[in-house]
Amino acid sequence: MSERDGTAVKGAELHKAYGGVLALDDATFSAAPGEVHALVGENGAGKSTMIKSLAGVIRPDRGRVLIGGEEVRLRSPQDALRRGVATVFQELTLLDRMTVAENLMFGREPRGVGRLIRRRDLPAAAEKVLTEHGVDSVDPGELVENLPLHQQQLVEIVRAVIQQPKVLILDEPTSALARREVEWLFGLVRRLRDEGTCVVFTSHRWSEVTDLADRITVFRNGTDVGTHDELSEEDAVSLMTRREVSTAYSQPEQGPERAVVLQAEDLAAPGLHGVALALHAGEILGIGGLEGQGQQELFHALFGLTPTTGQLEVRGKAKHLRSPRDAIRAGIAFIPQDRKSEGLLLSMAVRENLTLPILGQVAAAGVLRPSTERTTAEGMIEQLHIDARWPGQPVGTLSGGNQQKVLLGRWLLADSQILLLYDVTRGVDVATKQDLYSLIIELAGEGRGILFYSSDTDELAHLCHRVLVLREGQIAQELDGPGIPTEDIIGAAFKEETHA
Amino acid sequence: MLERALLSPISGRGEQGPRQLARRRQLVAQNAPLVVAVVLVVGMLAIYIVLYAISLSAFPGTFEAASITDHAIPLSLAAVGQTMVILTRGIDLSVGGMMDLTNALAALKIQGGFLTEALWTVIILLIGAAGGLLNGLLVAFGRIQPILVTLGTLSIFQGLALWVLPSPGGHVATGYTSLFLNPNAPSALLWVILLGLAWVAFRRSRLGVQIFATGNDEQSARANSVPVIRTRLLVYVLGGTLAAGAGVALATTSTGGDATGGDVFTLSSIAAAVIGGVSLFGGRGSAVGAICGAFVLTVLIDILFFANVDPLFQPFFQGLFLVLAVGASTLVGRYLMRRR
Ligand SMILES: Nc1ncnc2c1ncn2[C@@H]1O[C@H](COP(=O)(O)OP(=O)(O)OP(=O)(O)O)[C@@H](O)[C@H]1O
Ligand SMILES: [Mg+2]
């Protein structure tokens, strides 16, 4: 461990309990000016709790928080901001019924006569800020709720950066971002670091940690278990989990050719132009390409979320999916990326969230049988290693990664035969990712058809029997696997741009 | 400052078409409920004129215009206050009670020379603010559901009103009345325009933005440095003050004071706000829409009159209309959103 000149931010011997659950148990974390410091650990290790303590969102039960070497009592996020700590939280905090411009310029709007906000000038001012930071993919006049998650994340990051903080904290900033957006972020972070800013970030992707971090602190069970300049992935994982976890990808078997369970012909929707695909039973079919090339639109179309033209056959029967209800009835399940807005009932229990789509099975004559509901839910909590203290814990109080597992568990319980997995490993820790990979392979082995999108190209490369690369809402290339070289997928995604 | 060249820009917004046009269409879609409200006002006025012409073989003149505006003023004020509260994801059921109370007080006290009249107007508005403060304290600090708080204060204000004015009577000084009422010209339109302009300015003030943020998402608003508790408190104070203004306006536009005259405004202010496009989930809406809503509901009564609807059935048709109008507004909004 090396001594740096001073600490920019520090949480010392912090304790935080949530009703008997220790989220932080004597945890210490400190970062210096001019360094990029990664905070890593399993889901539920307490990373976000540490960050929220440093950002003034929660007050730890015990321990001290220091900013710039000075002990502080933070009462609110503004308090922290005033002292130079700006934070991008794991769950985004944009005002979704306002435009990008209103969000970005919040509290710093251009003002005119009588200090009144010049609403007319807002988009232009926001546009300027965005381009200054190298973002020109986001329309400042758009309502945030209409933006895809990765663009919301970009806006959130820019909003934190323009505060010109001394300490910039990014809680899982990359989990929603596409590859080139991650590169953009890394460029930005390095530049800020060189200007003397202290940047703290968390990530479950080890390559990002080694790429970007000057130092790495590992958390386990609410405590820090070491800070290192260099750390190999194996060592990090065994520090995080105290067990040996293979980080090698397991690969699916190439089974015998089986029946087509989902066939689309000439599928079109806004952002999607004439897509044809066939998903077989037992197959993991990957969907690749750059971010925003119609992947989300394709998943939405197949789940009845957008009005669509074209032919669709589910297990040999022509179907017209007018709503998610139609899709669910046809045996299709969709696990979306944004768990906050799409699907989880945050204030309800883990148990209720798990059994929601199968209420019919855990109820007799319309009356819920609590014992059946509980055992069903407990089984799934076990199977997915969901880190819930008791099945009645509200989902909103789980760590981010564990929320994702609940969402997955729900559809596994519903026993859907066609699974649309949209970036399901987002925000999931290394060990759990391995669990999920095996689970997905197992589910396919049982004869389910799985459509798999991931913002992590490595996953597509290793996990899928076939990958369809989308470009501008069309299938640009089909790659056969398993074991497609990652470069091939990236190459196919970029093909046109390299010509230009 | 960060230089652009140093960061690889992430481009690819997709085809944009002419920028100006895209932005204008975006604005229309984002303000769809307001657009619908304006269209409704125009449509209702057209129907009114046609029915009037058919049954009286003449066109409505300034007298009719004045009558409609005069009647729409109290509801406009109440609906604007209601809209502000709803914007923070609250609701103010006490509007009716506050209007009872202030209506009664105005009928008793606003007379006897310019100075006393002005003084009492201020006092009544302050009473409205105080009532709003009570609501606000209970909601913001007491963390009690707005619907429960204002249901309670509704009864309290109604009780106070009956205590002030046990039986109908009293009236506002005629000189004062002419501020609002002028049978020969719709001069009250001036007040409506002022109210609309005040909103446009308010929307551009710090508090205005904070109200929208609070209603959008409390947690996110906090993260954006919005003092949520203070905003909540202030919005109820504003709502109470506007309800008091509405009570005074009601006293001047009706012949005498009545301690139950304001009751209907609890529901009609919510109805006007909703027709005006406010979202009951907070964070979306406009006072201009609420004013439109108030006019729509006012003209509706005249239309029902000309359509020879039995007054007993009026509530039925008003309810039917409300459901249809809100339904249409939602559908049109969705259509505009999708078409982009
Ligand atoms: N409000 C709360 N109520 C109850 N328990 C909570 C609450 N917030 C956090 N916890 C618990 O505290 C623990 C630490 O959570 P935290 O969010 O800090 O984990 P994390 O390291 O950020 O995980 P992830 O990588 O999944 O984001 C978890 O067990 C979580 O369930
Ligand atoms: Mg976290």
Short mmCIF file of N, CA and C in Angstrom, two decimals, chain A residues 57 77-78 81 89 92-99 102-103 106-107 109 111 115-120 123-124 127 131-143 145-146 151 154 159 161 164 180-181 183-184 187-189 191-192 195 307 340, chain B residues 1-14 16 19 22-23 26-27 29-31 89 200-206 208-227 279-284 337-338 340:
data_model
loop_
_atom_site.label_atom_id
_atom_site.label_comp_id
_atom_site.label_asym_id
_atom_site.label_seq_id
_atom_site.Cartn_x
_atom_site.Cartn_y
_atom_site.Cartn_z
N VAL A 57 -26.13 10.75 1.25
CA VAL A 57 -27.49 10.25 1.08
C VAL A 57 -27.95 9.54 2.35
N PRO A 77 -27.22 15.28 -0.05
CA PRO A 77 -26.33 15.27 -1.21
C PRO A 77 -25.81 16.67 -1.55
N GLN A 78 -26.64 17.71 -1.29
CA GLN A 78 -26.15 19.06 -1.58
C GLN A 78 -24.95 19.40 -0.72
N LEU A 81 -22.07 17.91 -2.26
CA LEU A 81 -21.76 18.61 -3.50
C LEU A 81 -21.04 19.92 -3.21
N PHE A 89 -25.26 7.85 -8.99
CA PHE A 89 -25.68 6.69 -8.22
C PHE A 89 -26.02 5.52 -9.13
N LEU A 92 -30.44 5.51 -11.24
CA LEU A 92 -30.33 6.87 -11.75
C LEU A 92 -31.29 7.84 -11.08
N THR A 93 -30.91 9.09 -11.04
CA THR A 93 -31.72 10.09 -10.35
C THR A 93 -32.13 11.23 -11.27
N LEU A 94 -32.26 10.94 -12.57
CA LEU A 94 -32.76 11.99 -13.46
C LEU A 94 -34.25 12.15 -13.23
N LEU A 95 -34.74 13.36 -13.50
CA LEU A 95 -36.18 13.61 -13.42
C LEU A 95 -36.77 13.21 -14.77
N ASP A 96 -37.49 12.10 -14.79
CA ASP A 96 -37.79 11.50 -16.09
C ASP A 96 -38.90 12.20 -16.86
N ARG A 97 -39.70 13.03 -16.19
CA ARG A 97 -40.73 13.76 -16.93
C ARG A 97 -40.26 15.12 -17.37
N MET A 98 -38.97 15.35 -17.23
CA MET A 98 -38.41 16.60 -17.73
C MET A 98 -37.47 16.27 -18.88
N THR A 99 -37.13 17.31 -19.63
CA THR A 99 -36.26 17.07 -20.78
C THR A 99 -34.81 16.92 -20.32
N GLU A 102 -33.52 20.30 -19.28
CA GLU A 102 -33.94 20.74 -17.95
C GLU A 102 -33.15 20.02 -16.86
N ASN A 103 -32.88 18.74 -17.09
CA ASN A 103 -32.10 17.98 -16.11
C ASN A 103 -30.66 18.44 -16.04
N PHE A 106 -30.30 21.89 -14.52
CA PHE A 106 -31.06 22.08 -13.28
C PHE A 106 -30.25 22.90 -12.28
N GLY A 107 -30.84 24.01 -11.83
CA GLY A 107 -30.16 24.86 -10.86
C GLY A 107 -29.11 25.76 -11.47
N GLU A 109 -29.76 27.20 -14.77
CA GLU A 109 -30.43 27.55 -16.01
C GLU A 109 -30.02 28.95 -16.46
N ARG A 111 -30.67 32.57 -17.25
CA ARG A 111 -31.73 33.43 -16.74
C ARG A 111 -31.75 34.75 -17.46
N ARG A 115 -34.58 37.56 -13.34
CA ARG A 115 -34.03 36.27 -12.93
C ARG A 115 -34.90 35.09 -13.35
N LEU A 116 -35.77 35.33 -14.33
CA LEU A 116 -36.60 34.24 -14.79
C LEU A 116 -35.81 33.37 -15.75
N ILE A 117 -36.10 32.08 -15.69
CA ILE A 117 -35.39 31.12 -16.55
C ILE A 117 -35.79 31.34 -18.00
N ARG A 118 -34.80 31.36 -18.87
CA ARG A 118 -35.11 31.47 -20.30
C ARG A 118 -35.27 30.07 -20.87
N ARG A 119 -36.50 29.57 -20.78
CA ARG A 119 -36.74 28.18 -21.19
C ARG A 119 -36.38 27.94 -22.65
N ARG A 120 -36.56 28.99 -23.44
CA ARG A 120 -36.28 28.88 -24.85
C ARG A 120 -34.79 28.56 -25.11
N PRO A 123 -32.47 24.28 -24.39
CA PRO A 123 -31.91 23.21 -25.24
C PRO A 123 -30.54 23.59 -25.81
N ALA A 124 -30.40 24.83 -26.24
CA ALA A 124 -29.13 25.23 -26.84
C ALA A 124 -28.01 25.18 -25.80
N GLU A 127 -27.19 21.62 -25.18
CA GLU A 127 -26.49 21.08 -26.34
C GLU A 127 -25.01 21.45 -26.28
N THR A 131 -21.95 18.78 -26.14
CA THR A 131 -20.89 18.65 -27.15
C THR A 131 -19.52 18.95 -26.56
N GLU A 132 -19.48 19.88 -25.62
CA GLU A 132 -18.21 20.15 -24.95
C GLU A 132 -17.64 18.90 -24.31
N HIS A 133 -18.53 18.03 -23.89
CA HIS A 133 -18.07 16.80 -23.26
C HIS A 133 -18.08 15.62 -24.21
N GLY A 134 -18.20 15.93 -25.49
CA GLY A 134 -18.09 14.86 -26.47
C GLY A 134 -19.31 13.98 -26.62
N VAL A 135 -20.45 14.46 -26.15
CA VAL A 135 -21.68 13.68 -26.33
C VAL A 135 -22.55 14.39 -27.35
N ASP A 136 -22.71 13.82 -28.54
CA ASP A 136 -23.68 14.45 -29.43
C ASP A 136 -24.72 13.45 -29.89
N SER A 137 -24.86 12.38 -29.12
CA SER A 137 -25.87 11.38 -29.49
C SER A 137 -27.19 11.61 -28.77
N VAL A 138 -27.23 12.57 -27.86
CA VAL A 138 -28.43 12.77 -27.06
C VAL A 138 -29.12 14.07 -27.46
N ASP A 139 -30.42 13.99 -27.69
CA ASP A 139 -31.20 15.16 -28.06
C ASP A 139 -31.63 15.91 -26.81
N PRO A 140 -31.16 17.13 -26.61
CA PRO A 140 -31.46 17.84 -25.36
C PRO A 140 -32.94 18.17 -25.18
N GLY A 141 -33.70 18.16 -26.26
CA GLY A 141 -35.12 18.51 -26.14
C GLY A 141 -36.00 17.32 -25.77
N GLU A 142 -35.41 16.14 -25.74
CA GLU A 142 -36.20 14.93 -25.49
C GLU A 142 -36.50 14.76 -24.01
N LEU A 143 -37.67 14.20 -23.72
CA LEU A 143 -37.97 13.87 -22.33
C LEU A 143 -37.09 12.69 -21.92
N GLU A 145 -37.66 10.27 -20.01
CA GLU A 145 -38.33 8.96 -20.01
C GLU A 145 -38.34 8.31 -21.39
N ASN A 146 -38.12 9.11 -22.45
CA ASN A 146 -38.09 8.54 -23.79
C ASN A 146 -36.69 8.10 -24.21
N GLN A 151 -28.37 6.17 -22.71
CA GLN A 151 -28.28 7.62 -22.90
C GLN A 151 -28.59 8.36 -21.60
N LEU A 154 -25.48 8.49 -19.76
CA LEU A 154 -24.57 9.50 -20.27
C LEU A 154 -24.93 10.87 -19.70
N ARG A 159 -23.92 15.41 -16.15
CA ARG A 159 -24.45 16.31 -15.13
C ARG A 159 -23.55 16.36 -13.90
N VAL A 161 -20.27 15.69 -13.94
CA VAL A 161 -18.97 16.26 -14.30
C VAL A 161 -19.01 17.78 -14.38
N GLN A 164 -17.93 20.27 -11.78
CA GLN A 164 -16.50 20.41 -11.56
C GLN A 164 -16.10 19.97 -10.15
N ARG A 180 -18.40 1.70 -27.04
CA ARG A 180 -17.74 2.97 -27.38
C ARG A 180 -18.08 4.06 -26.37
N GLU A 181 -19.21 3.92 -25.71
CA GLU A 181 -19.53 4.88 -24.66
C GLU A 181 -18.63 4.67 -23.45
N GLU A 183 -15.59 3.62 -23.72
CA GLU A 183 -14.32 4.25 -24.11
C GLU A 183 -14.37 5.76 -23.90
N TRP A 184 -15.50 6.34 -24.25
CA TRP A 184 -15.69 7.78 -24.05
C TRP A 184 -15.53 8.12 -22.57
N GLY A 187 -11.96 7.94 -21.37
CA GLY A 187 -11.22 9.13 -21.79
C GLY A 187 -11.51 10.30 -20.86
N LEU A 188 -12.78 10.46 -20.55
CA LEU A 188 -13.20 11.55 -19.68
C LEU A 188 -12.58 11.40 -18.29
N VAL A 189 -12.67 10.20 -17.74
CA VAL A 189 -12.16 9.95 -16.38
C VAL A 189 -10.66 10.20 -16.33
N ARG A 191 -8.88 12.09 -18.15
CA ARG A 191 -8.62 13.51 -18.26
C ARG A 191 -8.86 14.21 -16.93
N LEU A 192 -9.94 13.86 -16.28
CA LEU A 192 -10.25 14.47 -14.99
C LEU A 192 -9.17 14.12 -13.97
N GLU A 195 -6.20 16.12 -14.33
CA GLU A 195 -6.38 17.49 -13.83
C GLU A 195 -6.41 17.52 -12.31
N PRO A 307 -46.21 -1.70 -31.42
CA PRO A 307 -46.99 -2.16 -32.57
C PRO A 307 -46.04 -2.59 -33.69
N LYS A 340 -35.56 -0.80 -12.58
CA LYS A 340 -36.29 0.18 -11.79
C LYS A 340 -37.64 0.50 -12.43
N MET B 1 -11.80 23.65 -18.91
CA MET B 1 -12.80 23.17 -19.88
C MET B 1 -12.27 21.96 -20.64
N LEU B 2 -13.14 21.07 -20.91
CA LEU B 2 -12.71 19.89 -21.63
C LEU B 2 -12.75 20.18 -23.11
N GLU B 3 -11.69 19.78 -23.76
CA GLU B 3 -11.70 20.03 -25.18
C GLU B 3 -12.31 18.87 -25.91
N ARG B 4 -13.01 19.21 -26.93
CA ARG B 4 -13.77 18.21 -27.64
C ARG B 4 -12.87 17.17 -28.28
N ALA B 5 -11.78 17.66 -28.85
CA ALA B 5 -10.92 16.77 -29.61
C ALA B 5 -10.34 15.66 -28.74
N LEU B 6 -10.22 15.94 -27.46
CA LEU B 6 -9.59 14.97 -26.57
C LEU B 6 -10.50 13.80 -26.25
N LEU B 7 -11.78 14.00 -26.44
CA LEU B 7 -12.71 12.93 -26.13
C LEU B 7 -13.29 12.42 -27.43
N SER B 8 -13.26 11.12 -27.59
CA SER B 8 -13.87 10.59 -28.79
C SER B 8 -15.37 10.78 -28.65
N PRO B 9 -15.95 11.59 -29.54
CA PRO B 9 -17.38 11.85 -29.38
C PRO B 9 -18.20 10.62 -29.74
N ILE B 10 -19.33 10.47 -29.03
CA ILE B 10 -20.22 9.37 -29.35
C ILE B 10 -21.34 9.95 -30.18
N SER B 11 -21.33 9.67 -31.43
CA SER B 11 -22.36 10.26 -32.27
C SER B 11 -23.39 9.21 -32.64
N GLY B 12 -24.26 9.56 -33.55
CA GLY B 12 -25.21 8.57 -34.04
C GLY B 12 -26.60 8.78 -33.49
N ARG B 13 -27.10 9.99 -33.62
CA ARG B 13 -28.45 10.24 -33.15
C ARG B 13 -29.46 9.70 -34.15
N GLY B 14 -28.98 9.26 -35.26
CA GLY B 14 -29.91 8.78 -36.28
C GLY B 14 -30.41 9.95 -37.11
N GLN B 16 -32.29 12.99 -38.49
CA GLN B 16 -32.95 13.99 -37.66
C GLN B 16 -33.93 14.86 -38.44
N ARG B 19 -33.95 20.25 -38.17
CA ARG B 19 -33.90 20.37 -36.72
C ARG B 19 -35.12 21.09 -36.14
N ALA B 22 -38.33 19.11 -36.21
CA ALA B 22 -38.29 18.01 -35.24
C ALA B 22 -38.57 18.55 -33.85
N ARG B 23 -37.94 19.67 -33.53
CA ARG B 23 -38.10 20.21 -32.19
C ARG B 23 -39.53 20.68 -31.96
N GLN B 26 -41.69 17.80 -31.34
CA GLN B 26 -41.40 17.30 -30.00
C GLN B 26 -42.18 18.10 -28.96
N LEU B 27 -42.17 19.42 -29.13
CA LEU B 27 -42.87 20.28 -28.18
C LEU B 27 -44.36 20.00 -28.18
N ALA B 29 -45.85 17.24 -28.98
CA ALA B 29 -46.09 15.94 -28.36
C ALA B 29 -45.97 16.03 -26.85
N GLN B 30 -44.95 16.77 -26.40
CA GLN B 30 -44.74 16.87 -24.96
C GLN B 30 -45.86 17.66 -24.28
N ASN B 31 -46.48 18.55 -25.02
CA ASN B 31 -47.54 19.36 -24.43
C ASN B 31 -48.91 18.96 -24.94
N ARG B 89 -47.77 16.00 -6.79
CA ARG B 89 -48.33 14.69 -6.52
C ARG B 89 -49.21 14.70 -5.27
N VAL B 200 -46.91 31.82 -16.44
CA VAL B 200 -45.77 31.70 -17.35
C VAL B 200 -44.49 32.15 -16.64
N ALA B 201 -44.59 33.24 -15.87
CA ALA B 201 -43.42 33.70 -15.12
C ALA B 201 -43.06 32.71 -14.02
N PHE B 202 -44.09 32.25 -13.31
CA PHE B 202 -43.85 31.34 -12.19
C PHE B 202 -43.15 30.06 -12.65
N ARG B 203 -43.57 29.58 -13.81
CA ARG B 203 -42.99 28.35 -14.37
C ARG B 203 -41.49 28.53 -14.59
N ARG B 204 -41.07 29.78 -14.71
CA ARG B 204 -39.67 30.06 -14.98
C ARG B 204 -38.90 30.48 -13.74
N SER B 205 -39.57 30.38 -12.60
CA SER B 205 -38.89 30.75 -11.36
C SER B 205 -38.30 29.49 -10.72
N ARG B 206 -37.46 29.71 -9.74
CA ARG B 206 -36.85 28.58 -9.06
C ARG B 206 -37.90 27.67 -8.42
N GLY B 208 -40.97 27.38 -9.18
CA GLY B 208 -41.74 26.71 -10.22
C GLY B 208 -41.08 25.41 -10.65
N VAL B 209 -39.79 25.48 -10.91
CA VAL B 209 -39.05 24.29 -11.34
C VAL B 209 -39.03 23.25 -10.23
N GLN B 210 -38.87 23.73 -8.99
CA GLN B 210 -38.79 22.79 -7.87
C GLN B 210 -40.10 22.03 -7.66
N ILE B 211 -41.22 22.72 -7.94
CA ILE B 211 -42.52 22.05 -7.82
C ILE B 211 -42.61 20.90 -8.81
N PHE B 212 -42.21 21.15 -10.03
CA PHE B 212 -42.25 20.08 -11.03
C PHE B 212 -41.32 18.94 -10.63
N ALA B 213 -40.14 19.29 -10.15
CA ALA B 213 -39.17 18.25 -9.78
C ALA B 213 -39.69 17.39 -8.63
N THR B 214 -40.27 18.05 -7.63
CA THR B 214 -40.78 17.32 -6.47
C THR B 214 -41.84 16.31 -6.88
N GLY B 215 -42.74 16.75 -7.77
CA GLY B 215 -43.81 15.86 -8.19
C GLY B 215 -43.32 14.75 -9.10
N ASN B 216 -42.24 15.02 -9.81
CA ASN B 216 -41.70 14.02 -10.73
C ASN B 216 -41.19 12.80 -9.97
N ASP B 217 -40.33 13.04 -9.01
CA ASP B 217 -39.77 11.93 -8.22
C ASP B 217 -39.06 12.53 -7.02
N GLU B 218 -39.59 12.24 -5.84
CA GLU B 218 -39.08 12.90 -4.65
C GLU B 218 -37.60 12.60 -4.42
N GLN B 219 -37.23 11.34 -4.58
CA GLN B 219 -35.83 10.96 -4.35
C GLN B 219 -34.91 11.69 -5.32
N SER B 220 -35.28 11.65 -6.59
CA SER B 220 -34.45 12.29 -7.59
C SER B 220 -34.39 13.80 -7.35
N ALA B 221 -35.51 14.37 -6.94
CA ALA B 221 -35.53 15.81 -6.67
C ALA B 221 -34.52 16.13 -5.57
N ARG B 222 -34.52 15.32 -4.52
CA ARG B 222 -33.55 15.52 -3.43
C ARG B 222 -32.14 15.48 -3.97
N ALA B 223 -31.88 14.48 -4.82
CA ALA B 223 -30.53 14.34 -5.37
C ALA B 223 -30.18 15.55 -6.23
N ASN B 224 -31.20 16.27 -6.69
CA ASN B 224 -30.98 17.47 -7.49
C ASN B 224 -30.99 18.73 -6.64
N SER B 225 -30.80 18.57 -5.34
CA SER B 225 -30.73 19.71 -4.43
C SER B 225 -32.04 20.46 -4.28
N VAL B 226 -33.16 19.80 -4.48
CA VAL B 226 -34.43 20.47 -4.28
C VAL B 226 -34.85 20.31 -2.82
N PRO B 227 -35.16 21.41 -2.12
CA PRO B 227 -35.66 21.28 -0.75
C PRO B 227 -37.12 20.82 -0.78
N SER B 279 -51.27 15.83 -14.66
CA SER B 279 -51.19 14.39 -14.37
C SER B 279 -51.32 14.17 -12.88
N LEU B 280 -52.25 13.31 -12.50
CA LEU B 280 -52.44 13.05 -11.07
C LEU B 280 -51.24 12.35 -10.47
N PHE B 281 -50.31 11.89 -11.32
CA PHE B 281 -49.09 11.29 -10.82
C PHE B 281 -47.99 12.32 -10.61
N GLY B 282 -48.35 13.60 -10.82
CA GLY B 282 -47.41 14.66 -10.52
C GLY B 282 -46.43 14.96 -11.64
N GLY B 283 -45.85 16.16 -11.56
CA GLY B 283 -44.75 16.51 -12.45
C GLY B 283 -45.13 16.89 -13.86
N ARG B 284 -46.41 16.88 -14.19
CA ARG B 284 -46.83 17.20 -15.55
C ARG B 284 -48.12 18.00 -15.48
N MET B 337 -47.63 11.22 -29.30
CA MET B 337 -46.37 10.66 -28.86
C MET B 337 -45.86 9.62 -29.85
N ARG B 338 -46.80 8.78 -30.28
CA ARG B 338 -46.41 7.65 -31.13
C ARG B 338 -46.00 8.10 -32.51
N ARG B 340 -44.41 10.51 -33.55
CA ARG B 340 -43.14 11.18 -33.74
C ARG B 340 -42.11 10.28 -34.42
#
